[in-house]
Amino acid sequence: MFTSKYFWLIAGILLIAAIGNGQAETFPCKIKEAEYGKVCVCTSDYCDYLDNPILTSDTEFTLISSSKQGLRFATSSGNFGTESKHIVDDYEEPAAETNNDEFLTELWENTLASAFTVESRESAITRYVALKLNRSTTYQTITGFGGSFTGAVSHILENFNNQDIDNHLYKSFYGEEGLGFNLMRTPIGGCDFDLSPWSYSEEDGDTELSGMDQLDERDVIRVAQMKRLIEVSGAKNLKIKGAAWSAPPWMKTNNKWTGFGRLKRAYYQTWADYHLKWVKLMEDNGLPIWAISTGNEPLNGIFFMFFVKFMSMGWTPQTQAIWVNDYLGPTIRNSAFKDLVIFSNDDQRYSFPHWFKMMNYTRPNSLDYLDGLSVHWYWDEIFGNSFIDSTNNYIADKLLIVSESCIGDKPWQKAAPLLGSWERAEKYARDYLQNLKLGFHGWIDWNIILDEQGGPNYVDNTVDAPVIANTTTYEEFYKQPMFYAMGHFSKLVPEGSVRIEASPSNVNLDSVAFERPDKKIAAILFNSGRADVDITVDDSVRGSFIVNVPAKSIHTLLYS
Ligand SMILES: *[C@@H]1O[C@H](CO)[C@@H](O)[C@H](O)[C@H]1NC(C)=O
Ligand SMILES: *[C@@H]1O[C@H](CO)[C@@H](O)[C@H](O)[C@H]1NC(C)=O
Ligand SMILES: *[C@@H]1O[C@H](CO)[C@@H](O)[C@H](O)[C@H]1NC(C)=O
């Protein structure tokens, strides 16, 4: 009893001290040791959140930190121009049950001593890097970050059968106290992450698309969930992007959901109308749509039909140019939804920029109908940056967005969630950094939640996700390290932020930085090494400070 009374007293003093320090109020991660590392547990009555930090002076900086060892959005702050090194303490395993004296000694050594004295951490090696941030060198403007709302996501949320858990999931991704997402991708009809393949107007020969006069019963549920997400999270200006995986079989050359099948020429206009009708249907039901793509992974129905077993429809760049230029483009631009953003490709890096060159070759200026180019990240490690660089050289004025990412799609990866895997978080951080430095304007991840097997997926094409549901009880979900990795980019980099130059002096650190619309600077710092690193941050306006960050950690730095 003695112990716990003192513990809460001291914890209370520390909490007051922290709030008095201008640090953000926070509901910390409820850590659980899972098979591959640590996850954060959310239940109907608890979930971790972090209010956006408030800076109290021009020289103050705040760091949000996560690490392999167990930090999850831990905050600390300091000031530019301070001589002493700012130290980000790594996560400490809570002390095991001990007797009172030992407990108090440990509490002193682990918590209080470090709070009241500045001592340098002793470690075998410390690496060094200088990070120069130049606000005068500017690059692309950020559109935003997001995740996807598939039939699988909708199904899991429905099964929670508990509004409070659903609400925690919505706020965790789209609330300001969560990851601050503002983009969302959703399938038009079904996709592989669903209980079965489906589309609107499946009935043979429904060329009038009468099946689109009202929401499909699955969309009645999904649309209601998405509207609740907007309401509960307070997401302002949520941008929703739709993509169809396949037309109904009767519109296709092979009359099937998958395989070597393309859209029949006779239905090019019908398929354009289908997209317009879907946008209107969503808007009529309270969900304005920001963008559509010309269709998910068109090459699946052309080259990869032997491997891909799920809903797909093939396009070549030549046929897509004809459809976009002669049918979809005019249909949308001459409609009440003329400002709808149209993305093309929605496939892998290796098709860039050849796809667009071939489109333009077939229908000169067909690219004018496109506002954006979207790409899936799956082959980024094999097909180099030149595919994107040459796309930027070829057509520079388009929005460039990663529209799908997840891990577990490759034969050499475990096609299932690895609960607690920090390595997977690092893979996200690396690719976000790489693509943002290549000029990408935004990133939309795949399913926001999946079950323990990485589904449901009607062809068992299971993968990992940033949040995993416990479908034994449907009483909790687990935030994976990947969730925080994405959040280090999205949380403090709102729409309209402009990338600025961030140059580390060596490979001990990877970084990307932004000037936000409120003129504050947000920089992501990634130490993937096994040693801690002293970083000398040097801003072109604000001056410098030194921070020591632990091994295997990711940080978001915010300052004026
Ligand atoms: C910062 O960027 C500007 C514009 O590109 C450049 O003129 C200036 O030399 C840079 N400053 C430093 C310190 O590199
Ligand atoms: C597309 O083709 C037209 C006609 O050949 C050409 O004038 C135009 O420059 C091309 N556009 C691009 C982006 O290559
Ligand atoms: C789900 O909850 C059950 C019951 O509490 C538990 O036994 C199981 O380990 C949990 N699953 C995971 C993946 O943690």
Coordinates of C-alpha atoms in Angstrom, one line a residue, residues 244-492:
A244 CA -12.7 0.1 -59.0
W245 CA -11.0 -3.4 -59.0
S246 CA -13.3 -4.7 -61.7
A247 CA -16.4 -4.0 -63.8
P248 CA -19.3 -6.5 -63.4
P249 CA -18.4 -9.7 -65.4
W250 CA -21.0 -9.0 -68.1
M251 CA -19.0 -5.9 -69.2
K252 CA -15.8 -7.9 -69.6
T253 CA -14.3 -10.0 -72.4
N254 CA -14.0 -13.1 -70.2
N255 CA -17.2 -12.7 -68.3
K256 CA -15.4 -13.3 -65.0
W257 CA -14.2 -11.3 -62.0
T258 CA -10.6 -12.2 -62.6
G259 CA -8.2 -13.7 -65.1
F260 CA -7.3 -12.4 -68.6
G261 CA -10.2 -10.0 -68.9
R262 CA -10.7 -6.5 -70.2
L263 CA -13.5 -4.2 -70.6
K264 CA -15.6 -4.8 -73.8
R265 CA -15.4 -1.9 -76.2
A266 CA -19.2 -1.7 -76.3
Y267 CA -19.2 -0.8 -72.6
Y268 CA -16.5 2.0 -72.5
Q269 CA -19.2 4.7 -72.1
T270 CA -21.2 2.5 -69.6
W271 CA -18.0 2.1 -67.5
A272 CA -17.4 5.9 -67.5
D273 CA -21.0 6.4 -66.5
Y274 CA -20.6 3.9 -63.7
H275 CA -17.8 6.0 -62.2
L276 CA -19.8 9.2 -62.4
K277 CA -22.9 7.5 -60.9
W278 CA -20.8 6.2 -58.0
V279 CA -19.5 9.6 -57.2
K280 CA -23.0 11.0 -57.3
L281 CA -24.4 8.2 -55.2
M282 CA -21.7 8.8 -52.5
E283 CA -22.3 12.5 -52.5
D284 CA -26.1 12.0 -52.3
N285 CA -25.5 9.8 -49.3
G286 CA -23.4 12.5 -47.5
L287 CA -19.8 11.4 -48.6
P288 CA -18.3 13.9 -51.1
I289 CA -15.6 12.2 -53.2
W290 CA -12.3 13.9 -53.9
A291 CA -10.8 11.6 -56.5
I292 CA -11.1 8.4 -58.5
S293 CA -8.4 6.4 -60.2
T294 CA -8.7 4.7 -63.6
G295 CA -8.8 1.3 -61.9
N296 CA -6.7 -0.8 -59.5
E297 CA -3.6 -2.5 -60.9
P298 CA -4.6 -2.7 -64.6
L299 CA -1.6 -5.0 -65.4
N300 CA -3.1 -7.8 -63.2
G301 CA -5.6 -8.6 -66.0
I302 CA -2.9 -8.5 -68.7
F303 CA 0.4 -10.0 -67.5
F304 CA -0.3 -11.4 -64.0
M305 CA -3.6 -13.2 -64.5
F306 CA -1.9 -16.6 -63.5
F307 CA -0.9 -15.3 -60.1
V308 CA -3.7 -12.9 -59.3
K309 CA -6.8 -14.6 -58.2
F310 CA -8.9 -11.6 -57.1
M311 CA -11.1 -9.1 -58.8
S312 CA -9.1 -7.5 -61.6
M313 CA -9.6 -5.9 -64.9
G314 CA -6.9 -5.5 -67.5
W315 CA -5.9 -2.4 -69.3
T316 CA -3.0 -1.6 -71.6
P317 CA -1.9 2.0 -71.7
Q318 CA -3.3 2.1 -75.3
T319 CA -6.8 0.9 -74.3
Q320 CA -6.7 3.1 -71.2
A321 CA -5.8 6.2 -73.3
I322 CA -8.8 5.6 -75.5
W323 CA -11.1 5.1 -72.5
V324 CA -9.8 8.1 -70.6
N325 CA -9.6 10.5 -73.6
D326 CA -12.8 9.5 -75.4
Y327 CA -15.1 8.4 -72.6
L328 CA -14.2 8.9 -68.9
G329 CA -12.5 12.3 -69.3
P330 CA -15.3 14.0 -71.2
T331 CA -17.9 12.3 -69.1
I332 CA -16.5 13.7 -65.8
R333 CA -15.4 17.1 -67.1
N334 CA -18.8 17.8 -68.6
S335 CA -20.6 16.8 -65.5
A336 CA -21.5 18.4 -62.2
F337 CA -18.4 16.7 -60.8
K338 CA -16.0 18.3 -63.3
D339 CA -13.4 19.1 -60.6
L340 CA -13.1 15.5 -59.5
V341 CA -9.4 14.6 -59.4
I342 CA -8.5 11.7 -61.8
F343 CA -5.5 9.5 -61.1
S344 CA -4.1 7.0 -63.5
N345 CA -2.1 3.9 -63.3
D346 CA -2.6 2.8 -59.6
D347 CA -0.1 0.1 -60.4
Q348 CA 3.6 -0.6 -59.7
R349 CA 6.7 1.6 -60.2
Y350 CA 8.0 -0.5 -63.1
S351 CA 5.2 0.8 -65.3
F352 CA 6.4 4.4 -64.8
P353 CA 6.7 6.5 -67.0
H354 CA 6.3 4.1 -69.9
W355 CA 2.6 3.8 -69.2
F356 CA 2.0 7.5 -69.6
K357 CA 4.2 7.8 -72.7
M358 CA 2.2 5.1 -74.4
M359 CA -1.0 6.7 -73.4
N360 CA 0.1 10.0 -74.9
Y361 CA 1.3 8.1 -78.0
T362 CA -2.1 6.5 -78.5
R363 CA -4.2 9.6 -77.7
P364 CA -2.1 12.8 -77.8
N365 CA -2.9 15.0 -74.8
S366 CA -5.0 12.2 -73.1
L367 CA -2.7 13.0 -70.1
D368 CA -4.4 16.4 -69.8
Y369 CA -7.4 14.6 -68.3
L370 CA -5.2 13.3 -65.5
D371 CA -4.6 15.3 -62.4
G372 CA -2.5 12.7 -60.7
L373 CA -0.4 9.6 -61.0
S374 CA -0.7 7.0 -58.3
V375 CA 1.6 4.1 -57.6
H376 CA 1.7 1.1 -55.3
W377 CA 4.9 0.6 -53.3
Y378 CA 5.3 -3.1 -53.6
W379 CA 8.3 -3.2 -56.0
D380 CA 10.1 0.0 -54.7
E381 CA 13.0 -2.0 -53.4
I382 CA 13.7 -3.7 -56.8
F383 CA 12.8 -0.9 -59.3
G384 CA 15.0 2.1 -58.5
N385 CA 14.3 5.8 -58.1
S386 CA 15.0 6.4 -61.7
F387 CA 11.4 5.2 -62.6
I388 CA 10.0 8.1 -60.6
D389 CA 12.7 10.6 -61.5
S390 CA 12.1 10.0 -65.2
T391 CA 8.3 10.4 -64.6
N392 CA 8.9 13.7 -63.0
N393 CA 11.0 14.7 -65.9
Y394 CA 8.4 13.6 -68.4
I395 CA 5.3 15.1 -66.7
A396 CA 6.1 17.4 -63.8
D397 CA 2.7 19.0 -63.1
K398 CA 0.8 16.0 -61.7
L399 CA 0.0 15.0 -58.2
L400 CA 2.2 12.0 -57.3
I401 CA 0.7 9.7 -54.7
V402 CA 1.5 6.3 -53.2
S403 CA -2.0 4.8 -53.2
E404 CA -1.3 1.4 -51.6
S405 CA 1.3 -0.1 -49.3
C406 CA 1.4 -3.0 -46.9
I407 CA 3.8 -5.8 -46.1
G408 CA 3.3 -9.5 -46.6
D409 CA 2.6 -9.6 -50.4
K410 CA 5.9 -11.3 -51.3
P411 CA 6.7 -15.0 -51.3
W412 CA 9.7 -14.4 -49.0
Q413 CA 7.6 -12.4 -46.5
K414 CA 5.3 -13.9 -43.9
A415 CA 1.9 -13.2 -45.5
A416 CA 0.4 -12.4 -42.1
P417 CA 0.7 -9.8 -39.4
L418 CA 3.8 -9.9 -37.3
L419 CA 2.6 -8.5 -34.1
G420 CA 5.1 -5.9 -32.7
S421 CA 7.5 -6.0 -35.6
W422 CA 9.8 -3.0 -35.5
E423 CA 11.5 -4.1 -38.7
R424 CA 8.3 -3.6 -40.6
A425 CA 8.0 -0.1 -39.1
E426 CA 11.5 0.6 -40.4
K427 CA 10.5 -0.6 -43.8
Y428 CA 7.7 1.9 -43.8
A429 CA 9.9 4.8 -42.6
R430 CA 12.6 4.0 -45.2
D431 CA 10.1 4.0 -48.1
Y432 CA 8.2 7.1 -46.9
L433 CA 11.5 9.0 -46.7
Q434 CA 12.6 7.8 -50.1
N435 CA 9.4 8.7 -51.8
L436 CA 8.9 12.0 -50.1
K437 CA 12.4 13.0 -51.2
L438 CA 11.5 11.9 -54.7
G439 CA 8.7 14.5 -54.8
F440 CA 5.6 12.5 -53.7
H441 CA 2.7 14.7 -52.5
G442 CA 0.9 12.1 -50.4
W443 CA 0.6 8.5 -49.3
I444 CA -2.4 6.3 -48.7
D445 CA -1.7 3.0 -46.9
W446 CA -3.8 -0.1 -47.4
N447 CA -6.4 -1.6 -44.8
I448 CA -6.5 0.5 -41.6
I449 CA -7.4 -2.7 -39.7
L450 CA -7.2 -6.4 -40.3
D451 CA -7.7 -9.6 -38.3
E452 CA -4.9 -11.7 -36.7
Q453 CA -4.5 -13.7 -40.0
G454 CA -4.2 -10.5 -42.1
G455 CA -7.7 -10.8 -43.5
P456 CA -10.5 -11.2 -44.2
N457 CA -9.7 -11.6 -47.8
Y458 CA -11.8 -13.8 -50.1
V459 CA -8.9 -15.4 -51.8
D460 CA -6.6 -15.5 -48.7
N461 CA -4.3 -12.9 -50.1
T462 CA -3.5 -12.0 -46.4
V463 CA -1.1 -9.3 -45.4
D464 CA -0.1 -7.1 -42.4
A465 CA -1.8 -3.9 -41.3
P466 CA -1.0 -1.0 -38.9
V467 CA -3.8 -2.1 -36.6
I468 CA -4.8 -5.7 -35.9
A469 CA -8.1 -6.7 -34.3
N470 CA -8.5 -9.4 -31.7
T471 CA -11.3 -11.4 -33.3
T472 CA -11.4 -14.0 -30.5
T473 CA -13.0 -11.5 -28.2
Y474 CA -13.7 -8.4 -30.4
E475 CA -12.8 -6.4 -27.3
E476 CA -9.5 -5.0 -28.2
F477 CA -7.2 -4.0 -31.1
Y478 CA -3.4 -3.7 -31.3
K479 CA -1.5 -0.8 -32.8
Q480 CA 1.6 -2.1 -34.6
P481 CA 4.9 -0.2 -34.7
M482 CA 4.0 0.5 -38.4
F483 CA 1.1 2.7 -37.1
Y484 CA 3.6 5.0 -35.3
A485 CA 6.0 4.9 -38.2
M486 CA 3.3 6.4 -40.5
G487 CA 2.3 8.8 -37.8
H488 CA 5.8 10.3 -37.5
F489 CA 5.1 11.6 -41.0
S490 CA 1.4 12.4 -40.9
K491 CA 0.8 13.8 -37.5
L492 CA 2.7 17.0 -37.7

